[in-house]
Amino acid sequence: MTSYQSIRDLLDEAIAKGIAPGMALAFGRSDRSLFHYSTGAAMLTPHETPLHSGSLFDLASLTKV
């Protein structure tokens, strides 16, 4: 198992535990992306919509939690 697979597993486990409906994580260097993973749902109501790599987050709303 690669270290990146461990990260994917942790995010998937958090989704399965109901910590959040969806999660995305990306990191890289100034010259290239090293990792990007999205999992879970972008929206649950009125219908569940899968989260994808192009999903955008409103960071102001995320910090209210």
PDB file of C-alpha atoms in Angstrom:
ATOM      1  CA  MET A   1       0.000   0.000   0.000  1.00  0.00           C
ATOM      2  CA  THR A   2       1.363   3.403  -0.966  1.00  0.00           C
ATOM      3  CA  SER A   3       1.286   6.326   1.433  1.00  0.00           C
ATOM      4  CA  TYR A   4      -1.237   7.969  -0.895  1.00  0.00           C
ATOM      5  CA  GLN A   5      -3.486   4.917  -0.634  1.00  0.00           C
ATOM      6  CA  SER A   6      -3.414   5.339   3.154  1.00  0.00           C
ATOM      7  CA  ILE A   7      -4.627   8.912   2.734  1.00  0.00           C
ATOM      8  CA  ARG A   8      -7.442   7.760   0.429  1.00  0.00           C
ATOM      9  CA  ASP A   9      -8.417   5.095   2.963  1.00  0.00           C
ATOM     10  CA  LEU A  10      -8.564   7.661   5.803  1.00  0.00           C
ATOM     11  CA  LEU A  11     -10.816   9.974   3.781  1.00  0.00           C
ATOM     12  CA  ASP A  12     -13.088   7.094   2.739  1.00  0.00           C
ATOM     13  CA  GLU A  13     -13.304   5.919   6.371  1.00  0.00           C
ATOM     14  CA  ALA A  14     -14.302   9.408   7.519  1.00  0.00           C
ATOM     15  CA  ILE A  15     -17.086   9.467   4.915  1.00  0.00           C
ATOM     16  CA  ALA A  16     -18.278   6.007   6.008  1.00  0.00           C
ATOM     17  CA  LYS A  17     -18.403   7.222   9.647  1.00  0.00           C
ATOM     18  CA  GLY A  18     -20.541  10.197   8.634  1.00  0.00           C
ATOM     19  CA  ILE A  19     -18.002  12.857   9.606  1.00  0.00           C
ATOM     20  CA  ALA A  20     -18.838  14.755   6.413  1.00  0.00           C
ATOM     21  CA  PRO A  21     -20.862  13.984   3.297  1.00  0.00           C
ATOM     22  CA  GLY A  22     -17.850  14.612   1.055  1.00  0.00           C
ATOM     23  CA  MET A  23     -14.164  15.426   1.268  1.00  0.00           C
ATOM     24  CA  ALA A  24     -11.459  16.550  -1.118  1.00  0.00           C
ATOM     25  CA  LEU A  25      -7.746  16.859  -0.519  1.00  0.00           C
ATOM     26  CA  ALA A  26      -5.035  18.150  -2.815  1.00  0.00           C
ATOM     27  CA  PHE A  27      -1.415  19.063  -2.319  1.00  0.00           C
ATOM     28  CA  GLY A  28       1.583  19.714  -4.480  1.00  0.00           C
ATOM     29  CA  ARG A  29       4.645  21.775  -5.099  1.00  0.00           C
ATOM     30  CA  SER A  30       4.999  25.026  -6.946  1.00  0.00           C
ATOM     31  CA  ASP A  31       5.800  23.150 -10.153  1.00  0.00           C
ATOM     32  CA  ARG A  32       3.294  20.274 -10.023  1.00  0.00           C
ATOM     33  CA  SER A  33       0.418  18.574  -8.293  1.00  0.00           C
ATOM     34  CA  LEU A  34       1.422  15.594  -6.154  1.00  0.00           C
ATOM     35  CA  PHE A  35      -1.941  14.301  -4.971  1.00  0.00           C
ATOM     36  CA  HIS A  36      -5.635  14.926  -5.473  1.00  0.00           C
ATOM     37  CA  TYR A  37      -8.541  12.834  -4.210  1.00  0.00           C
ATOM     38  CA  SER A  38     -12.272  13.485  -3.873  1.00  0.00           C
ATOM     39  CA  THR A  39     -14.750  11.141  -2.214  1.00  0.00           C
ATOM     40  CA  GLY A  40     -18.325  11.134  -0.991  1.00  0.00           C
ATOM     41  CA  ALA A  41     -21.178  13.413  -1.972  1.00  0.00           C
ATOM     42  CA  ALA A  42     -21.185  17.062  -2.991  1.00  0.00           C
ATOM     43  CA  MET A  43     -24.873  17.296  -2.138  1.00  0.00           C
ATOM     44  CA  LEU A  44     -27.311  15.065  -0.248  1.00  0.00           C
ATOM     45  CA  THR A  45     -30.630  16.837  -0.850  1.00  0.00           C
ATOM     46  CA  PRO A  46     -32.801  16.921  -2.834  1.00  0.00           C
ATOM     47  CA  HIS A  47     -30.763  14.028  -4.293  1.00  0.00           C
ATOM     48  CA  GLU A  48     -27.282  12.688  -3.652  1.00  0.00           C
ATOM     49  CA  THR A  49     -24.708  14.032  -6.102  1.00  0.00           C
ATOM     50  CA  PRO A  50     -21.210  12.530  -6.106  1.00  0.00           C
ATOM     51  CA  LEU A  51     -18.278  14.795  -5.337  1.00  0.00           C
ATOM     52  CA  HIS A  52     -15.849  15.076  -8.253  1.00  0.00           C
ATOM     53  CA  SER A  53     -12.448  16.622  -8.807  1.00  0.00           C
ATOM     54  CA  GLY A  54     -13.975  19.804 -10.258  1.00  0.00           C
ATOM     55  CA  SER A  55     -16.227  20.492  -7.260  1.00  0.00           C
ATOM     56  CA  LEU A  56     -15.760  23.891  -5.674  1.00  0.00           C
ATOM     57  CA  PHE A  57     -16.048  24.702  -1.971  1.00  0.00           C
ATOM     58  CA  ASP A  58     -17.172  27.953  -0.369  1.00  0.00           C
ATOM     59  CA  LEU A  59     -14.385  28.344   2.201  1.00  0.00           C
ATOM     60  CA  ALA A  60     -16.267  31.038   4.127  1.00  0.00           C
ATOM     61  CA  SER A  61     -19.033  28.543   4.875  1.00  0.00           C
ATOM     62  CA  LEU A  62     -16.569  25.811   5.812  1.00  0.00           C
ATOM     63  CA  THR A  63     -14.971  28.006   8.477  1.00  0.00           C
ATOM     64  CA  LYS A  64     -18.329  28.632  10.208  1.00  0.00           C
ATOM     65  CA  VAL A  65     -18.328  25.081  11.537  1.00  0.00           C
TER      66      VAL A  65
END
